[in-house]
Short mmCIF file of C-alpha atoms in Angstrom, two decimals:
data_model
loop_
_atom_site.label_atom_id
_atom_site.label_comp_id
_atom_site.label_asym_id
_atom_site.label_seq_id
_atom_site.Cartn_x
_atom_site.Cartn_y
_atom_site.Cartn_z
CA MET W 601 1.08 -27.18 -19.71
CA ASN W 602 -0.15 -27.77 -23.04
CA LEU W 603 2.04 -25.81 -25.47
CA ASP W 604 -0.46 -25.78 -28.36
CA GLU W 605 -3.27 -24.29 -26.03
CA THR W 606 -0.78 -21.45 -24.78
CA ARG W 607 0.14 -20.29 -28.31
CA GLN W 608 -3.53 -20.43 -29.12
CA VAL W 609 -4.30 -17.84 -25.75
CA ILE W 610 -1.31 -15.55 -26.99
CA MET W 611 -2.90 -15.79 -30.35
CA VAL W 612 -5.98 -14.73 -29.16
CA LEU W 613 -4.74 -11.80 -26.76
CA SER W 614 -2.99 -10.34 -29.54
CA ALA W 615 -5.88 -10.69 -32.11
CA ALA W 616 -8.09 -9.21 -29.38
CA ILE W 617 -6.21 -6.20 -28.80
CA LYS W 618 -5.58 -5.32 -32.59
CA GLY W 619 -9.58 -5.81 -32.89
CA LEU W 620 -10.25 -3.07 -30.83
CA ARG W 621 -8.94 -0.69 -33.59
CA LEU W 622 -11.78 -1.84 -35.72
CA TYR W 623 -14.46 -2.95 -32.93
CA SER W 624 -15.49 -1.18 -29.87
CA LEU W 625 -15.48 -3.46 -26.48
CA ASP W 626 -19.13 -4.09 -26.44
CA HIS W 627 -19.20 -5.56 -30.16
CA PRO W 628 -19.79 -8.94 -30.97
CA ALA W 629 -16.95 -9.68 -32.50
CA THR W 630 -15.00 -8.22 -29.55
CA THR W 631 -17.49 -10.54 -27.08
CA LYS W 632 -16.59 -13.46 -29.13
CA GLN W 633 -12.46 -13.10 -28.65
CA ILE W 634 -12.90 -12.26 -25.17
CA GLN W 635 -14.66 -15.72 -24.72
CA THR W 636 -12.21 -17.71 -26.76
CA LEU W 637 -9.51 -16.06 -24.41
CA GLN W 638 -11.57 -16.95 -21.29
CA ASN W 639 -12.03 -20.47 -22.29
CA GLY W 640 -8.43 -20.78 -23.12
CA LEU W 641 -7.22 -19.49 -19.84
CA PHE W 642 -9.53 -21.81 -18.06
CA SER W 643 -8.07 -24.52 -19.60
CA LEU W 644 -4.50 -24.06 -19.08
CA LEU W 645 -5.63 -22.93 -15.34
CA GLN W 646 -7.36 -26.12 -14.62
CA HIS W 647 -4.60 -27.15 -12.48
CA LYS W 648 -2.93 -24.11 -11.35
CA LYS W 649 -3.77 -21.28 -9.15
CA SER W 650 -2.21 -18.82 -11.38
CA ILE W 651 -0.24 -18.33 -14.65
CA LYS W 652 2.29 -15.70 -15.62
CA MET W 653 3.10 -14.35 -18.58
CA GLY W 654 6.06 -12.19 -19.00
CA LEU W 655 9.22 -10.96 -20.35
CA LEU W 656 13.11 -12.51 -19.95
CA GLU W 657 15.37 -10.23 -21.59
CA GLY W 658 12.68 -8.90 -23.86
CA THR W 659 11.30 -11.96 -25.03
CA LEU W 660 7.89 -13.47 -23.99
CA PHE W 661 7.30 -16.20 -21.88
CA VAL W 662 4.14 -18.32 -20.31
CA GLU W 663 4.81 -20.11 -17.19
CA ASP W 664 8.25 -22.11 -18.24
CA TYR W 665 7.87 -21.95 -22.04
CA LEU W 666 9.95 -19.10 -23.63
CA PHE W 667 8.92 -17.97 -27.26
CA ILE W 668 12.33 -18.09 -28.73
CA GLN W 669 11.10 -19.25 -32.57
CA GLU W 670 9.34 -16.72 -34.51
CA PHE W 671 6.18 -16.33 -33.58
CA PRO W 672 4.55 -12.83 -34.53
CA ALA W 673 1.56 -12.52 -31.78
CA ALA W 674 4.45 -13.37 -28.73
CA GLN W 675 6.71 -10.75 -30.24
CA GLU W 676 4.05 -8.01 -30.68
CA LEU W 677 3.08 -8.82 -26.75
CA ALA W 678 6.68 -8.92 -25.69
CA ARG W 679 6.32 -5.52 -27.32
CA LEU W 680 3.66 -3.80 -25.90
CA LEU W 681 4.74 -4.94 -22.50
CA GLU W 682 8.04 -3.42 -22.86
CA THR W 683 6.21 -0.07 -24.24
CA LEU W 684 3.92 -0.46 -21.07
CA GLU W 685 7.38 -0.82 -18.64
CA LEU W 686 5.71 -4.27 -17.59
CA ALA W 687 7.35 -7.27 -16.20
CA GLY W 688 4.51 -9.13 -16.73
CA ILE W 689 0.49 -10.20 -16.66
CA GLU W 690 -0.50 -12.73 -14.07
CA PHE W 691 -4.06 -14.81 -14.47
CA TYR W 692 -5.66 -16.03 -11.66
CA THR W 693 -8.42 -18.96 -11.86
CA GLY W 694 -12.09 -17.87 -11.87
CA LEU W 695 -11.31 -14.39 -13.84
CA SER W 696 -14.27 -12.98 -15.58
CA ALA W 697 -14.82 -11.76 -18.95
CA GLU W 698 -15.49 -8.62 -17.74
CA GLU W 699 -11.93 -8.56 -16.13
CA LEU W 700 -10.64 -9.61 -19.33
CA GLN W 701 -12.64 -6.51 -21.02
CA ALA W 702 -11.14 -4.03 -18.72
CA LEU W 703 -7.67 -5.60 -19.79
CA LEU W 704 -7.94 -5.40 -23.01
CA ASP W 705 -9.46 -1.57 -22.69
CA LEU W 706 -6.64 -0.63 -21.07
CA LEU W 707 -3.65 -2.61 -23.39
CA HIS W 708 -5.49 -0.91 -26.04
CA ALA W 709 -6.16 2.32 -25.08
CA GLY W 710 -3.37 3.17 -22.50
CA GLY W 711 -3.56 2.81 -18.65
CA GLY W 712 -0.70 4.36 -18.30
CA LYS W 713 2.99 2.93 -17.50
CA GLY W 714 4.26 0.40 -14.61
CA GLN W 715 2.56 1.25 -11.49
CA ALA W 716 0.11 3.69 -13.12
CA PHE W 717 -1.19 0.74 -15.37
CA ALA W 718 -1.23 -1.71 -11.92
CA ASP W 719 -3.04 0.76 -10.14
CA ALA W 720 -5.92 1.18 -13.15
CA LEU W 721 -6.32 -2.12 -12.96
CA ARG W 722 -7.07 -1.78 -9.49
CA GLN W 723 -9.03 0.88 -9.59
CA ARG W 724 -11.43 -1.05 -12.49
CA LYS W 725 -11.84 -3.88 -9.57
CA VAL W 726 -9.87 -6.29 -11.64
CA GLU W 727 -8.83 -8.90 -9.02
CA ARG W 728 -7.82 -12.05 -11.11
CA ILE W 729 -5.70 -10.46 -13.26
CA ARG W 730 -2.41 -8.70 -12.03
CA ALA W 731 0.12 -6.33 -13.47
CA VAL W 732 4.00 -7.21 -12.89
CA ILE W 733 5.96 -4.42 -12.44
CA SER W 734 10.02 -4.90 -13.08
CA GLU W 735 11.55 -6.18 -10.04
CA GLU W 736 14.01 -3.80 -8.15
CA ASP W 737 17.96 -4.47 -8.54
CA ASP W 738 19.07 -5.93 -5.45
CA GLU W 739 21.52 -2.35 -4.90
CA ASP W 740 18.05 -0.63 -4.73
CA ALA W 741 16.41 -2.63 -2.19
CA GLY W 742 17.49 -0.30 0.54
CA GLN W 743 15.80 2.59 -1.10
CA PRO W 744 12.84 3.57 0.87
CA ARG W 745 10.43 4.39 -1.88
CA LYS W 746 11.14 0.78 -3.59
CA VAL W 747 10.80 -0.77 0.09
CA TYR W 748 7.50 0.84 0.24
CA ARG W 749 6.16 0.10 -3.27
CA LYS W 750 7.18 -3.60 -2.61
CA ALA W 751 5.30 -3.57 0.66
CA LEU W 752 2.23 -1.92 -1.71
CA LYS W 753 2.61 -4.67 -4.41
CA VAL W 754 2.83 -7.83 -1.34
CA VAL W 755 -0.38 -6.53 0.22
CA ASP W 756 -2.05 -6.36 -3.13
CA GLN W 757 -1.23 -10.04 -4.12
CA ILE W 758 -2.18 -10.86 -0.35
CA PHE W 759 -5.69 -9.18 -0.49
CA THR W 760 -5.99 -10.69 -4.18
CA ASP W 761 -5.70 -14.35 -2.68
CA VAL W 762 -7.86 -13.58 0.33
CA ARG W 763 -10.66 -12.12 -2.17
CA MET W 764 -10.16 -15.27 -4.20
CA GLY W 765 -10.53 -17.80 -1.24
CA GLU W 766 -6.81 -18.56 -1.36
CA ILE W 767 -4.90 -18.70 1.84
CA PRO W 768 -2.41 -16.07 1.33
CA SER W 769 1.83 -16.95 1.52
CA SER W 770 3.30 -15.31 4.25
CA GLU W 771 6.97 -15.59 2.72
CA GLU W 772 6.89 -12.14 0.66
CA ALA W 773 5.32 -10.30 3.81
CA MET W 774 8.00 -11.28 5.97
CA LYS W 775 10.76 -10.64 3.29
CA VAL W 776 9.69 -6.82 2.56
CA VAL W 777 8.83 -6.44 6.44
CA LYS W 778 12.20 -7.80 7.24
CA SER W 779 13.91 -4.93 4.58
CA MET W 780 11.20 -2.03 6.17
CA ALA W 781 12.60 -3.29 9.70
CA GLN W 782 16.07 -2.72 8.49
CA LEU W 783 15.60 0.43 6.93
CA THR W 784 13.75 1.66 10.12
CA LEU W 785 16.81 0.85 12.19
CA THR W 786 19.41 2.31 9.83
CA GLU W 787 17.21 5.30 8.83
CA PRO W 788 14.52 5.76 10.92
CA HIS W 789 12.86 8.59 9.44
CA ALA W 790 12.63 7.66 5.71
CA LEU W 791 10.11 5.12 5.52
CA PHE W 792 8.01 7.19 7.97
CA ALA W 793 7.78 10.26 5.75
CA LEU W 794 6.02 7.79 2.99
CA SER W 795 3.29 6.93 5.49
CA MET W 796 2.12 10.65 4.23
CA LEU W 797 1.44 8.79 1.07
CA LYS W 798 -2.37 8.30 0.95
CA ASP W 799 -4.64 6.47 -1.47
CA TYR W 800 -8.00 7.41 -0.62
CA ASP W 801 -9.68 5.26 -3.20
CA ASN W 802 -7.83 2.34 -1.81
CA TYR W 803 -7.75 3.05 1.93
CA THR W 804 -7.93 -0.24 3.42
CA PHE W 805 -4.86 -1.26 1.31
CA THR W 806 -2.24 1.74 1.71
CA HIS W 807 -3.47 2.18 5.44
CA SER W 808 -2.44 -1.90 5.93
CA VAL W 809 1.17 -0.53 4.60
CA ASN W 810 1.46 2.81 6.34
CA VAL W 811 0.40 1.09 9.84
CA SER W 812 3.07 -1.31 9.16
CA VAL W 813 5.32 1.63 8.49
CA ILE W 814 4.47 3.50 11.38
CA SER W 815 4.10 0.41 13.82
CA LEU W 816 8.10 0.24 13.33
CA ALA W 817 8.57 3.73 13.94
CA VAL W 818 6.91 3.31 17.22
CA GLY W 819 8.70 -0.08 17.95
CA ARG W 820 12.02 1.52 17.25
CA ALA W 821 11.07 4.84 19.98
CA CYS W 822 10.35 1.84 22.67
CA ALA W 823 13.62 0.23 21.61
CA VAL W 824 12.19 -3.15 21.03
CA ASP W 825 15.20 -5.56 19.27
CA GLU W 826 14.69 -6.18 15.21
CA GLU W 827 12.78 -9.53 15.83
CA GLN W 828 10.04 -7.49 17.54
CA LEU W 829 10.23 -5.12 15.01
CA LYS W 830 9.65 -7.57 12.25
CA THR W 831 6.64 -9.03 14.11
CA LEU W 832 5.25 -5.37 14.66
CA GLY W 833 6.09 -4.62 10.97
CA LEU W 834 3.97 -8.03 9.78
CA GLY W 835 0.95 -7.39 12.11
CA GLY W 836 0.50 -3.75 10.54
CA LEU W 837 0.64 -5.14 7.32
CA LEU W 838 -1.95 -7.77 8.18
CA HIS W 839 -4.11 -6.38 10.83
CA ASP W 840 -6.97 -5.39 8.50
CA LEU W 841 -7.43 -8.09 6.80
CA GLY W 842 -10.96 -9.10 8.31
CA LYS W 843 -12.14 -5.73 6.36
CA LEU W 844 -12.31 -7.87 3.27
CA ARG W 845 -15.11 -10.02 4.31
CA ILE W 846 -17.29 -7.16 5.53
CA ASP W 847 -19.66 -5.81 3.01
CA VAL W 848 -17.29 -3.18 0.98
CA ASN W 849 -20.46 -1.10 1.17
CA ILE W 850 -20.09 -0.76 4.83
CA ILE W 851 -16.11 -0.29 4.46
CA THR W 852 -16.65 2.82 2.05
CA LYS W 853 -19.53 4.32 3.37
CA PRO W 854 -19.24 7.98 3.55
CA GLY W 855 -20.30 9.21 6.95
CA ARG W 856 -21.45 7.68 10.19
CA LEU W 857 -22.19 3.92 10.19
CA THR W 858 -25.41 2.88 11.87
CA ASP W 859 -25.47 0.81 15.10
CA SER W 860 -25.91 -2.63 13.26
CA GLU W 861 -23.13 -1.51 10.38
CA PHE W 862 -20.83 -0.95 13.20
CA GLU W 863 -21.58 -4.27 14.87
CA GLU W 864 -20.58 -5.87 11.28
CA ILE W 865 -17.22 -3.77 11.24
CA LYS W 866 -16.29 -4.84 14.82
CA GLN W 867 -16.41 -8.78 13.77
CA HIS W 868 -13.23 -7.60 11.18
CA PRO W 869 -10.38 -8.31 13.98
CA ARG W 870 -12.03 -11.93 14.43
CA PHE W 871 -12.25 -12.29 10.85
CA GLY W 872 -8.65 -11.47 10.14
CA ALA W 873 -7.47 -13.69 13.01
CA ASP W 874 -9.13 -16.58 11.07
CA ILE W 875 -7.13 -15.70 7.72
CA ILE W 876 -3.75 -15.70 9.10
CA THR W 877 -4.11 -18.80 11.48
CA LYS W 878 -3.87 -20.75 8.14
CA MET W 879 -0.86 -18.76 6.87
CA ASP W 880 2.87 -20.33 7.36
CA GLY W 881 5.15 -18.63 9.88
CA VAL W 882 2.61 -16.15 11.91
CA THR W 883 3.42 -16.08 15.43
CA GLN W 884 1.43 -15.48 18.46
CA ASP W 885 2.24 -11.73 18.71
CA VAL W 886 1.39 -11.25 15.36
CA MET W 887 -2.30 -12.94 16.03
CA ASP W 888 -2.55 -10.74 18.86
CA ILE W 889 -1.97 -7.56 17.05
CA VAL W 890 -4.45 -8.42 13.99
CA ILE W 891 -7.41 -9.47 16.85
CA GLY W 892 -6.41 -6.61 19.28
CA HIS W 893 -5.62 -3.80 17.46
CA HIS W 894 -9.09 -2.11 18.42
CA LEU W 895 -8.64 -2.97 22.21
CA ARG W 896 -8.15 0.35 23.91
CA TYR W 897 -5.34 0.90 26.57
CA ASP W 898 -7.74 -0.12 29.30
CA ARG W 899 -8.96 -2.97 27.74
CA THR W 900 -12.47 -1.99 26.47
CA GLY W 901 -13.06 -1.83 22.80
CA TYR W 902 -13.59 -4.77 20.68
CA PRO W 903 -13.68 -8.25 20.02
CA ALA W 904 -15.34 -8.02 23.41
CA ASP W 905 -14.46 -11.61 24.19
CA THR W 906 -10.80 -10.55 24.08
CA ALA W 907 -11.04 -7.61 26.17
CA GLY W 908 -10.10 -9.12 29.66
CA ARG W 909 -7.16 -11.44 28.15
CA THR W 910 -3.36 -10.56 28.42
CA VAL W 911 -2.18 -9.92 25.00
CA SER W 912 1.38 -8.84 23.41
CA PRO W 913 2.52 -5.22 24.61
CA LEU W 914 3.49 -4.72 20.71
CA VAL W 915 -0.66 -4.45 20.58
CA ASP W 916 -0.48 -1.50 22.44
CA MET W 917 2.09 -0.15 19.56
CA ALA W 918 0.24 -1.27 16.62
CA ALA W 919 -2.67 0.35 17.99
CA ILE W 920 -1.04 4.00 18.08
CA ALA W 921 -0.10 3.49 14.71
CA ASP W 922 -3.13 2.56 13.53
CA ALA W 923 -4.72 5.71 15.32
CA TYR W 924 -1.88 8.12 14.00
CA ASP W 925 -2.74 6.77 10.13
CA ALA W 926 -6.00 6.94 10.72
CA MET W 927 -5.97 10.97 11.99
CA THR W 928 -3.48 12.10 9.66
CA THR W 929 -5.90 10.54 6.74
CA LEU W 930 -8.57 12.85 4.66
CA ARG W 931 -12.10 10.95 5.05
CA SER W 932 -15.32 11.98 3.59
CA TYR W 933 -16.32 12.91 7.60
CA GLN W 934 -13.11 13.76 8.76
CA ARG W 935 -10.18 16.54 7.62
CA PRO W 936 -6.80 15.26 8.28
CA PHE W 937 -5.22 15.96 11.58
CA THR W 938 -1.49 17.64 10.86
CA PRO W 939 1.32 15.46 12.25
CA ARG W 940 1.25 17.92 15.46
CA ASN W 941 -2.15 18.16 15.99
CA ALA W 942 -2.30 14.03 15.56
CA ILE W 943 0.26 13.76 18.18
CA ALA W 944 -1.61 16.23 20.27
CA ARG W 945 -4.95 14.49 19.98
CA MET W 946 -2.89 11.04 20.80
CA ARG W 947 -1.92 12.53 24.28
CA GLU W 948 -5.55 13.90 24.97
CA ILE W 949 -6.70 9.99 24.43
CA ALA W 950 -3.34 8.51 25.87
CA GLY W 951 -4.16 6.34 29.37
CA THR W 952 -7.60 5.36 28.09
CA SER W 953 -7.35 4.68 24.24
CA LEU W 954 -3.71 4.38 24.47
CA HIS W 955 -0.76 3.27 26.20
CA PRO W 956 0.34 6.86 27.63
CA ALA W 957 4.33 5.64 28.06
CA LEU W 958 4.32 4.49 24.56
CA VAL W 959 2.89 7.66 22.99
CA GLU W 960 5.41 9.76 24.70
CA ARG W 961 8.28 7.60 23.37
CA PHE W 962 6.94 7.86 19.86
CA ALA W 963 6.24 11.81 20.21
CA ALA W 964 9.82 12.12 21.71
CA ALA W 965 11.30 10.25 18.39
CA LEU W 966 9.18 12.17 16.20
CA GLY W 967 10.57 15.64 17.40
CA PRO W 968 8.68 18.78 18.15
CA TYR W 969 7.43 18.96 14.13
CA PRO W 970 7.38 15.32 12.81
CA VAL W 971 8.65 14.42 9.19
CA GLY W 972 5.69 15.35 6.92
CA SER W 973 4.81 18.58 8.72
CA LEU W 974 4.19 21.89 7.05
CA VAL W 975 5.92 24.89 9.20
CA ARG W 976 6.80 28.82 9.43
CA LEU W 977 10.01 29.88 10.14
CA ASP W 978 10.52 32.98 11.63
CA ASN W 979 11.67 34.96 8.53
CA ASN W 980 8.14 33.62 7.17
CA GLU W 981 9.34 31.12 5.03
CA ILE W 982 6.88 28.21 4.54
CA GLY W 983 8.98 24.77 4.29
CA LEU W 984 8.30 20.98 4.82
CA VAL W 985 9.86 19.10 7.78
CA ILE W 986 11.62 16.20 5.34
CA LYS W 987 13.87 14.66 7.92
CA VAL W 988 14.50 14.76 11.74
CA ASP W 989 17.60 13.98 13.31
CA PRO W 990 17.62 10.46 15.03
CA THR W 991 20.20 11.66 17.93
CA ASP W 992 18.33 14.86 18.12
CA PRO W 993 14.73 15.39 17.06
CA ASN W 994 15.21 19.16 17.51
CA LEU W 995 17.62 19.09 14.64
CA ALA W 996 15.46 19.11 11.33
CA ASP W 997 15.86 19.36 7.36
CA ILE W 998 13.26 21.70 5.87
CA LYS W 999 12.47 21.88 2.35
CA ILE W 1000 11.31 25.81 1.61
CA ILE W 1001 8.60 25.61 -0.13
CA PHE W 1002 6.88 29.53 -0.16
CA ASP W 1003 9.21 32.65 0.04
CA ALA W 1004 9.21 35.21 3.09
CA ALA W 1005 6.74 37.04 0.59
CA GLY W 1006 4.31 33.98 0.40
CA GLN W 1007 5.10 33.49 -2.96
CA LEU W 1008 5.42 29.24 -3.99
CA LEU W 1009 8.70 28.47 -5.37
CA VAL W 1010 9.55 27.34 -8.67
CA GLU W 1011 12.43 25.25 -7.14
CA PRO W 1012 12.29 24.55 -3.58
CA TYR W 1013 15.73 24.50 -1.87
CA ARG W 1014 16.85 22.31 1.59
CA LEU W 1015 17.73 23.95 4.52
CA HIS W 1016 19.15 22.29 7.52
CA LEU W 1017 18.16 23.88 11.03
CA GLY W 1018 21.00 23.47 13.45
CA PRO W 1019 23.22 24.86 16.06
CA THR W 1020 24.76 27.07 13.62
CA GLN W 1021 21.63 27.88 11.50
CA PRO W 1022 19.87 30.89 12.82
CA ARG W 1023 16.44 30.38 11.67
CA LYS W 1024 14.01 28.61 13.70
CA ILE W 1025 10.40 27.03 13.41
CA VAL W 1026 8.02 29.36 14.90
CA ALA W 1027 4.50 27.21 13.92
CA GLU W 1028 2.92 24.79 12.10
CA VAL W 1029 1.03 25.36 8.76
CA ASP W 1030 -1.99 23.53 7.77
CA PRO W 1031 -1.73 22.33 4.10
CA PHE W 1032 -4.97 22.96 3.34
CA THR W 1033 -4.85 26.60 3.85
CA LYS W 1034 -1.94 26.50 1.36
CA GLY W 1035 -3.40 24.55 -0.99
CA ILE W 1036 -0.58 22.03 -1.16
CA ASP W 1037 -0.27 18.15 -1.08
CA VAL W 1038 3.18 17.75 1.08
CA VAL W 1039 3.62 14.20 -0.84
CA ASP W 1040 4.39 16.63 -4.18
CA TYR W 1041 7.66 17.50 -1.95
CA LEU W 1042 9.17 14.28 -0.32
CA ASP W 1043 12.66 13.30 -1.60
#
C-alpha cells in the first residue's frame, strides 16, 4: 500500500468533512473533494477487495499502517470515530460518488452512533462503504443480544459481497452460527425472543437472521444434535440469498404479485444455491435448505424440478421457521399473527405445507403461550411472556406491563408463574389493540 496515497486520502476525507461546515453537499467545492477522495480510494483499492480505516487504542490506522506520528487529519478522524462509537469504516471496490456523499453527510450531520450509524448507511442504500462497530468482548460472546447483533453484521457483510459480485466468505457465518447453536442448547428461549425484532425496511436482511434463530429452536425441539443444529442455523442464515438477484421492486412490492412476478420470485432458491455452491465449507444439507425451503411437506411447491427429490429432513424444520417468521411479521398486506395464533395457523396447514410431527414438537417446546406473547392474567393484568421453562413450558416468566385497571405501568415488573403462584394466564392479547411494540419490553 502506497503510504503517500494513504495519507492523501486521509487528508482529503478530513478536509471534506470540515468543508461541509461552509459548503452544501452539492456545492462545486464539495463535489470536487468527493471526486478527489473517490480517485484516491480507487487507487488504494486497485489490488484489494476492501480497505479498512479504523482505531487501535485511539490511534487511526489504514490497513496495516498506524498513524503514530503527528498528523492532524488522522487525529481528527480518530476523534470523530470515537465520538460516533465506531471501530472503523471499510471501503469496497466500485464505491460511487453518491455513496461517498452519503457517508460525508452522515459524518458531518450526525447519523447516530454505533449500530444506528451503520443502520443509517444501509437505509441510504450504501453498499460499498460499511461502518464497523466495536467488537464485543469474549466474555460477552454468550449474551443473546450480542450474538444476535453479530449475526446481523455477518448477514450484512454476506449481502454486501453478493451485491458486489463477490463470493461471500462462510467463515464468520459458521462462527456466529456455532455461538447461536450453543446458546440455543443452554438458553433455548433467549435467542428465540429476539426473533420478535423486525426491521420492516430491511425485511430480507432481518428475516434471514430470524429464520436462522427459529430454525435452531425447531431443531432443538426435534432433538437434533449440535452439528445438525449448526447446519440448520447456517441454512437459515443463507436461505434467502437468491432474492438479491431478483428485481428489488418485486421483492419490496406492497400487495399481491402478478403471475409473472411470482414466477420471478420462484427462481430465488435456485439463485441462492448457485451462490452458496461457490462458498467454502457449505454441505449438501445446507444446500438442501437453501434450495428446498419452499418445498411443501407434500413436496409440491418450488423449484418444481426438486419437488420429487429426497432432501434432508432439516429442510422441513427450516420451512417451519420460515413460515413462523413470515406469519409474525407485519407486511403492507398482512397484519402479523400473534405467536399463539401463528402456531394455530401452522397446525392448520400441517400435513400439506408443513411437516405435522415437527410442527407439534415445535409447538410443545414453545408452550401454550410462546415467548413474545402478550397475555392477560386472571386478575386482569396484562404482561409479556419473556421466558418459558425449558423443562416445563407451562411455567413462564411474565413482565407485567398493564395493571388490573388497564393502566400502562411506568415501571413494569417481573412475575414468575409457577406452582406457588396463584395467578394464571387466561388469554392472549393482540399488541396492536394495546398500542405497544412487545420488542420494547424484551430483556
